[in-house]
Short mmCIF file of C-alpha atoms and ligand atoms in Angstrom, two decimals:
data_model
loop_
_atom_site.label_atom_id
_atom_site.label_comp_id
_atom_site.label_asym_id
_atom_site.label_seq_id
_atom_site.Cartn_x
_atom_site.Cartn_y
_atom_site.Cartn_z
CA MET A 1 -28.09 -36.75 -6.68
CA ALA A 2 -25.54 -34.46 -8.04
CA ALA A 3 -24.53 -31.37 -5.93
CA ARG A 4 -25.17 -27.82 -7.07
CA ILE A 5 -22.09 -26.17 -8.11
CA ILE A 6 -21.37 -22.77 -6.51
CA ASP A 7 -20.00 -21.03 -9.44
CA GLY A 8 -17.29 -18.56 -8.28
CA LYS A 9 -16.95 -17.09 -11.79
CA THR A 10 -20.49 -15.80 -12.08
CA LEU A 11 -20.52 -14.86 -8.45
CA ALA A 12 -17.36 -12.94 -8.65
CA ALA A 13 -18.43 -11.19 -11.84
CA GLN A 14 -21.67 -10.09 -10.01
CA VAL A 15 -19.84 -8.67 -6.98
CA LYS A 16 -17.35 -6.84 -9.15
CA ALA A 17 -20.13 -5.24 -11.11
CA ARG A 18 -21.65 -3.95 -7.92
CA VAL A 19 -18.29 -2.63 -6.95
CA ARG A 20 -17.81 -0.90 -10.37
CA ASP A 21 -21.04 0.85 -9.81
CA GLY A 22 -20.08 1.94 -6.34
CA VAL A 23 -16.69 3.08 -7.78
CA GLU A 24 -18.33 5.36 -10.30
CA ASP A 25 -20.41 6.77 -7.31
CA CYS A 26 -17.34 7.46 -5.27
CA LYS A 27 -15.65 9.12 -8.35
CA ARG A 28 -18.90 11.47 -8.76
CA GLN A 29 -18.21 12.47 -5.27
CA GLY A 30 -14.67 13.31 -5.91
CA VAL A 31 -12.83 10.28 -4.60
CA GLU A 32 -10.95 7.72 -6.96
CA PRO A 33 -10.55 4.51 -5.01
CA CYS A 34 -7.02 3.37 -5.05
CA LEU A 35 -5.27 0.09 -4.10
CA ALA A 36 -1.51 -0.07 -3.61
CA VAL A 37 -0.02 -3.52 -3.68
CA LEU A 38 3.62 -4.13 -2.57
CA LEU A 39 5.45 -7.14 -3.89
CA VAL A 40 8.77 -8.08 -2.47
CA GLY A 41 10.99 -10.55 -4.26
CA ASP A 42 10.17 -12.49 -7.41
CA ASP A 43 8.09 -15.46 -6.09
CA PRO A 44 6.26 -16.46 -9.50
CA ALA A 45 3.03 -17.50 -7.64
CA SER A 46 2.95 -14.04 -5.80
CA ALA A 47 3.63 -12.24 -9.21
CA VAL A 48 0.49 -14.08 -10.69
CA TYR A 49 -1.63 -13.08 -7.84
CA VAL A 50 -0.48 -9.31 -7.99
CA ARG A 51 -1.17 -9.27 -11.77
CA GLY A 52 -4.72 -10.69 -11.03
CA LYS A 53 -5.30 -8.06 -8.46
CA ALA A 54 -4.24 -5.30 -10.85
CA ARG A 55 -6.59 -6.82 -13.53
CA ASP A 56 -9.41 -6.78 -11.15
CA CYS A 57 -8.86 -3.20 -10.20
CA GLU A 58 -8.87 -2.26 -13.80
CA GLU A 59 -12.26 -4.13 -14.25
CA CYS A 60 -13.86 -2.21 -11.33
CA GLY A 61 -12.37 1.21 -12.31
CA ILE A 62 -10.13 1.31 -9.24
CA ARG A 63 -6.74 2.81 -9.65
CA SER A 64 -3.91 0.28 -8.91
CA LEU A 65 -0.38 1.19 -7.77
CA VAL A 66 1.81 -2.03 -8.15
CA GLU A 67 5.17 -1.74 -6.61
CA ARG A 68 7.70 -4.27 -7.12
CA LEU A 69 10.53 -4.30 -4.66
CA PRO A 70 13.69 -6.31 -4.87
CA ALA A 71 14.04 -9.55 -2.84
CA ASP A 72 16.85 -8.02 -0.64
CA THR A 73 14.84 -4.95 0.31
CA THR A 74 15.32 -4.51 3.97
CA GLN A 75 12.49 -4.62 6.45
CA GLU A 76 13.34 -0.86 7.43
CA ALA A 77 13.07 0.21 3.73
CA LEU A 78 9.59 -1.55 3.30
CA LEU A 79 8.29 -0.03 6.57
CA VAL A 80 9.49 3.50 5.31
CA ARG A 81 7.65 2.90 2.03
CA LEU A 82 4.54 1.64 4.02
CA ALA A 83 4.59 4.71 6.18
CA GLN A 84 4.60 6.90 3.08
CA LEU A 85 1.58 4.98 1.42
CA ALA A 86 -0.21 5.15 5.06
CA ALA A 87 0.22 8.91 4.94
CA ASP A 88 -0.84 9.43 1.28
CA ASP A 89 -4.61 10.41 1.27
CA SER A 90 -4.93 9.25 -2.47
CA VAL A 91 -4.40 5.65 -1.48
CA HIS A 92 -7.25 3.76 0.22
CA GLY A 93 -6.04 0.31 0.39
CA ILE A 94 -2.65 -1.11 1.11
CA LEU A 95 -1.87 -4.75 0.55
CA VAL A 96 1.56 -6.39 1.13
CA GLN A 97 1.60 -9.72 -0.94
CA LEU A 98 2.66 -12.55 1.23
CA PRO A 99 4.83 -14.64 1.66
CA LEU A 100 7.60 -12.07 2.42
CA PRO A 101 11.23 -13.22 2.07
CA ALA A 102 12.47 -14.82 5.23
CA HIS A 103 14.60 -11.92 6.57
CA ILE A 104 11.38 -9.64 6.90
CA ASP A 105 9.05 -10.07 9.90
CA GLU A 106 5.72 -10.53 8.40
CA ARG A 107 3.79 -9.55 11.51
CA ALA A 108 5.84 -6.32 12.08
CA VAL A 109 5.03 -5.50 8.43
CA ILE A 110 1.28 -6.05 8.69
CA LYS A 111 1.17 -4.12 11.91
CA ALA A 112 2.49 -1.26 9.89
CA ILE A 113 -0.73 -0.97 7.74
CA PRO A 114 -3.07 1.41 9.24
CA PRO A 115 -6.43 -0.45 10.04
CA GLU A 116 -8.36 2.03 7.76
CA LYS A 117 -6.34 0.89 4.84
CA ASP A 118 -5.97 -2.84 5.64
CA VAL A 119 -8.20 -4.07 2.89
CA ASP A 120 -6.75 -7.74 3.52
CA GLY A 121 -8.10 -7.73 7.11
CA PHE A 122 -5.02 -9.00 8.55
CA THR A 123 -3.90 -6.28 11.14
CA PRO A 124 -4.56 -7.17 14.72
CA VAL A 125 -7.02 -4.34 14.88
CA ASN A 126 -9.27 -5.76 12.18
CA VAL A 127 -8.91 -9.16 13.42
CA GLY A 128 -10.03 -8.08 16.96
CA ARG A 129 -12.83 -6.15 15.56
CA MET A 130 -14.09 -9.20 13.76
CA MET A 131 -13.89 -11.33 16.82
CA ILE A 132 -16.12 -9.01 18.77
CA GLY A 133 -18.49 -8.50 15.80
CA GLU A 134 -17.51 -4.79 15.16
CA THR A 135 -17.56 -3.32 11.58
CA CYS A 136 -13.99 -4.09 10.04
CA PHE A 137 -12.47 -5.17 6.96
CA LEU A 138 -13.09 -8.96 6.75
CA PRO A 139 -10.20 -11.15 5.50
CA CYS A 140 -11.08 -11.77 1.82
CA THR A 141 -10.85 -15.59 1.50
CA PRO A 142 -13.28 -16.37 4.54
CA ALA A 143 -15.54 -13.39 3.41
CA GLY A 144 -15.75 -14.92 -0.05
CA CYS A 145 -16.64 -18.34 1.49
CA MET A 146 -19.58 -16.76 3.31
CA GLU A 147 -20.79 -14.96 0.16
CA MET A 148 -20.68 -18.29 -1.55
CA LEU A 149 -22.90 -19.97 1.15
CA ASP A 150 -25.25 -17.07 0.96
CA ALA A 151 -25.42 -17.47 -2.85
CA ALA A 152 -26.19 -21.17 -2.48
CA GLY A 153 -29.06 -20.17 -0.05
CA VAL A 154 -27.27 -21.95 2.89
CA ASP A 155 -28.13 -20.24 6.17
CA PRO A 156 -25.51 -21.23 8.68
CA ALA A 157 -27.55 -20.62 11.86
CA GLY A 158 -27.93 -23.73 13.84
CA LYS A 159 -26.05 -25.84 11.46
CA ARG A 160 -22.97 -27.91 12.40
CA ALA A 161 -19.95 -26.35 10.52
CA VAL A 162 -16.62 -27.91 10.39
CA VAL A 163 -13.53 -25.88 9.24
CA ILE A 164 -10.44 -28.01 8.42
CA GLY A 165 -7.37 -25.62 9.12
CA ARG A 166 -6.57 -23.00 11.62
CA SER A 167 -4.43 -20.44 9.80
CA ASN A 168 -4.84 -16.81 10.59
CA ILE A 169 -5.76 -16.02 7.11
CA VAL A 170 -8.24 -18.76 6.38
CA GLY A 171 -9.25 -21.34 8.99
CA LYS A 172 -9.54 -19.25 12.15
CA PRO A 173 -11.47 -16.30 10.55
CA ALA A 174 -13.68 -18.63 8.58
CA ALA A 175 -14.71 -20.24 11.85
CA MET A 176 -15.30 -16.92 13.44
CA LEU A 177 -17.62 -15.74 10.59
CA LEU A 178 -19.56 -18.97 10.62
CA LEU A 179 -19.90 -18.56 14.47
CA ALA A 180 -20.97 -14.94 14.05
CA ARG A 181 -23.84 -16.30 11.71
CA ASN A 182 -24.90 -18.70 14.48
CA ALA A 183 -23.41 -22.03 13.21
CA THR A 184 -22.10 -24.59 15.72
CA VAL A 185 -18.51 -24.53 14.72
CA THR A 186 -15.79 -27.10 15.06
CA ILE A 187 -11.99 -26.44 14.04
CA CYS A 188 -10.04 -29.22 12.90
CA HIS A 189 -6.15 -29.28 12.37
CA SER A 190 -3.26 -31.57 12.02
CA ARG A 191 -3.58 -32.75 15.57
CA THR A 192 -7.36 -33.56 15.40
CA LYS A 193 -8.33 -37.13 16.22
CA ASN A 194 -11.13 -38.64 14.34
CA LEU A 195 -11.10 -35.95 11.81
CA ALA A 196 -12.97 -37.99 9.11
CA LYS A 197 -15.86 -38.72 11.60
CA ILE A 198 -16.08 -35.10 12.70
CA CYS A 199 -16.23 -33.88 9.09
CA ALA A 200 -18.96 -36.45 8.19
CA GLU A 201 -21.23 -34.66 10.85
CA ALA A 202 -20.85 -31.30 9.13
CA ASP A 203 -23.77 -29.56 7.40
CA ILE A 204 -21.20 -27.16 6.25
CA LEU A 205 -17.67 -28.26 5.60
CA VAL A 206 -14.94 -25.75 4.83
CA ALA A 207 -11.65 -27.27 3.72
CA ALA A 208 -8.44 -24.98 4.08
CA VAL A 209 -5.82 -27.64 4.37
CA GLY A 210 -3.53 -27.31 1.36
CA ARG A 211 -3.43 -30.89 0.42
CA PRO A 212 -4.97 -32.31 -2.71
CA LYS A 213 -7.96 -34.67 -2.32
CA PHE A 214 -7.62 -34.59 1.39
CA VAL A 215 -11.38 -34.45 1.89
CA THR A 216 -12.75 -37.94 0.54
CA VAL A 217 -16.30 -38.66 -0.01
CA ASP A 218 -16.73 -40.68 3.24
CA MET A 219 -16.07 -37.40 5.06
CA ILE A 220 -18.97 -35.74 3.56
CA LYS A 221 -22.46 -35.78 5.02
CA PRO A 222 -25.08 -36.31 2.45
CA GLY A 223 -26.44 -32.90 1.25
CA ALA A 224 -23.60 -30.96 2.96
CA ALA A 225 -22.42 -27.63 1.61
CA VAL A 226 -18.71 -28.02 0.84
CA ILE A 227 -16.47 -25.17 0.42
CA ASP A 228 -13.05 -25.92 -0.95
CA VAL A 229 -10.54 -23.28 -0.23
CA GLY A 230 -7.52 -25.29 -1.09
CA ILE A 231 -5.35 -24.39 -4.19
CA ASN A 232 -3.01 -27.31 -4.94
CA ARG A 233 -1.51 -29.33 -7.78
CA ASP A 234 -2.51 -32.89 -8.46
CA GLU A 235 -0.27 -35.65 -9.47
CA ASN A 236 -0.56 -34.44 -13.06
CA GLY A 237 0.25 -30.80 -12.16
CA LYS A 238 -3.33 -29.86 -12.69
CA LEU A 239 -4.87 -27.25 -10.35
CA CYS A 240 -7.10 -28.84 -7.71
CA GLY A 241 -8.69 -28.08 -4.29
CA ASP A 242 -8.56 -30.02 -0.93
CA VAL A 243 -11.64 -32.09 -1.79
CA ASP A 244 -11.93 -35.11 -4.08
CA PHE A 245 -14.38 -33.03 -6.32
CA ALA A 246 -15.69 -35.67 -8.56
CA ALA A 247 -16.72 -38.07 -5.82
CA ALA A 248 -17.92 -35.44 -3.26
CA ALA A 249 -20.10 -33.83 -6.11
CA GLU A 250 -22.15 -37.02 -6.07
CA LYS A 251 -22.89 -36.71 -2.18
CA ALA A 252 -22.87 -32.98 -1.28
CA GLY A 253 -25.73 -30.76 -1.67
CA CYS A 254 -23.53 -27.86 -2.99
CA ILE A 255 -19.96 -27.61 -3.60
CA THR A 256 -17.54 -25.02 -4.81
CA PRO A 257 -15.13 -25.98 -7.73
CA VAL A 258 -11.32 -25.42 -7.92
CA PRO A 259 -10.43 -23.63 -10.03
CA GLY A 260 -13.45 -21.29 -10.54
CA GLY A 261 -14.51 -21.21 -6.98
CA VAL A 262 -13.19 -19.53 -3.69
CA GLY A 263 -10.04 -17.89 -5.42
CA LEU A 264 -12.15 -15.84 -7.60
CA MET A 265 -14.35 -14.74 -4.80
CA THR A 266 -11.31 -13.97 -2.63
CA ARG A 267 -10.26 -11.51 -5.34
CA ALA A 268 -13.58 -9.95 -5.72
CA MET A 269 -13.84 -9.53 -1.93
CA LEU A 270 -10.56 -7.44 -2.09
CA MET A 271 -12.37 -5.09 -4.53
CA VAL A 272 -15.37 -4.71 -2.13
CA ASN A 273 -12.80 -3.90 0.69
CA THR A 274 -11.10 -1.30 -1.47
CA LEU A 275 -14.23 0.42 -2.40
CA GLN A 276 -15.26 0.35 1.27
CA ALA A 277 -11.92 1.83 2.32
CA ALA A 278 -12.40 4.66 -0.14
CA ARG A 279 -16.08 5.21 0.75
CA ASN A 280 -15.00 5.63 4.51
CA THR A 281 -13.18 8.65 3.53
CA LEU A 282 -16.10 10.37 1.98
P1 LIG B 1 -1.65 -23.12 6.19
O1 LIG B 1 -0.56 -24.21 5.67
O2 LIG B 1 -1.34 -22.03 6.80
O3 LIG B 1 -2.78 -23.98 6.98
C1 LIG B 1 -3.06 -25.29 6.72
C2 LIG B 1 -3.91 -25.85 7.84
O4 LIG B 1 -4.26 -27.15 7.59
C3 LIG B 1 -3.14 -25.86 9.32
O5 LIG B 1 -4.05 -25.37 10.30
C4 LIG B 1 -2.85 -27.29 9.46
O6 LIG B 1 -2.77 -27.64 10.88
C5 LIG B 1 -3.98 -28.11 8.55
N1 LIG B 1 -3.51 -29.30 8.26
C6 LIG B 1 -2.36 -29.53 7.52
N2 LIG B 1 -2.32 -30.86 7.30
C7 LIG B 1 -3.50 -31.43 7.99
C8 LIG B 1 -3.79 -32.66 8.24
N3 LIG B 1 -3.17 -33.82 7.85
N4 LIG B 1 -4.92 -33.00 9.01
C9 LIG B 1 -5.70 -31.95 9.44
N5 LIG B 1 -5.36 -30.64 9.25
C10 LIG B 1 -4.09 -30.43 8.59
O7 LIG B 1 -2.60 -22.91 4.97
P2 LIG B 1 -3.52 -21.69 4.61
O8 LIG B 1 -4.83 -21.58 5.54
O9 LIG B 1 -2.90 -20.39 4.18
O10 LIG B 1 -4.22 -22.30 3.11
C11 LIG B 1 -4.76 -23.47 3.08
C12 LIG B 1 -5.10 -23.79 1.72
O11 LIG B 1 -5.94 -22.68 1.10
C13 LIG B 1 -3.88 -23.85 0.80
O12 LIG B 1 -4.13 -24.81 -0.25
C14 LIG B 1 -3.83 -22.43 0.04
O13 LIG B 1 -3.15 -22.32 -1.12
C15 LIG B 1 -5.37 -22.25 -0.20
N6 LIG B 1 -5.51 -20.76 -0.16
C16 LIG B 1 -6.55 -20.38 -1.00
C17 LIG B 1 -7.08 -19.08 -1.13
C18 LIG B 1 -8.09 -18.84 -1.92
O14 LIG B 1 -8.15 -17.67 -2.40
N7 LIG B 1 -8.82 -19.71 -2.56
C19 LIG B 1 -6.35 -17.96 -0.18
C20 LIG B 1 -5.51 -18.54 0.85
C21 LIG B 1 -5.08 -19.82 0.80
P3 LIG B 1 -1.78 -27.26 11.89
O15 LIG B 1 -2.30 -25.80 12.28
O16 LIG B 1 -2.06 -28.21 12.96
O17 LIG B 1 -0.51 -27.21 11.26
#
């Protein structure tokens, strides 16, 4: 039986429509939500992401401030600009597009974002709050994954969940959010033994590896919910995820496509967080 496709496009449109209503409401109360995005250097993929974020803001009625800084911007100069944005009451969310040029210490820069404007959910304060279950800004990609499971009617409670990947922005927080929803969670990574066997036991499988077709059909339990976070190019240069989609879709219960899946929800969740940051100032 073919899997249900969890359509990121439709879902993201629904989330953004809700944000748009919230933004209107915020404006009626005298606050215009505003997201500042800093892009350092001229990495083409980052430029595409930043343009996408500005478009989403426009769609949601959020004011967007995109600042492009040259690749040779010093860390000090970047920190000075961040301090100005941090002090600016008209700016509610601050996002520094990653990756940064090699001469800049990413962690130091992230720490300079005040937690109440950290709409990416990357600062140690927000990460810590998430770990202990306090209200915080959730990182957008894992939050988007959870929305997709909810939309598919998959309740993680009591289920066996396997996350492949342990990065700070995807794998680890995805595992934490699944745990918070009472899944029994296993995190796999490059040193995991018997990875295929572990994955094949998963009721919920989240792939955040960064390798095309890494998850093959034998690694999928019949009826499993498969969330494909990967954004890769296949041998023909075509965009694809970490999962061998065509084969997996014959065996899974539900599955997210790439493109048209988690990526769109990640963008929508940034809008949710930005609206929340603005609401918190009301
Ligand atoms: P990272 O490179 O930071 O992490 C990849 C993880 O995969 C690591 O934990 C690594 O293990 C693990 N891994 C790599 N190779 C293997 C292997 N052979 N077997 C088992 N585990 C392996 O990537 P990100 O987490 O940042 O991103 C993952 C993917 O998701 C990428 O394709 C990225 O483009 C995409 N992405 C998509 C987003 C979206 O909006 N849809 C947002 C962010 C990322 P180890 O730790 O041991 O090295």
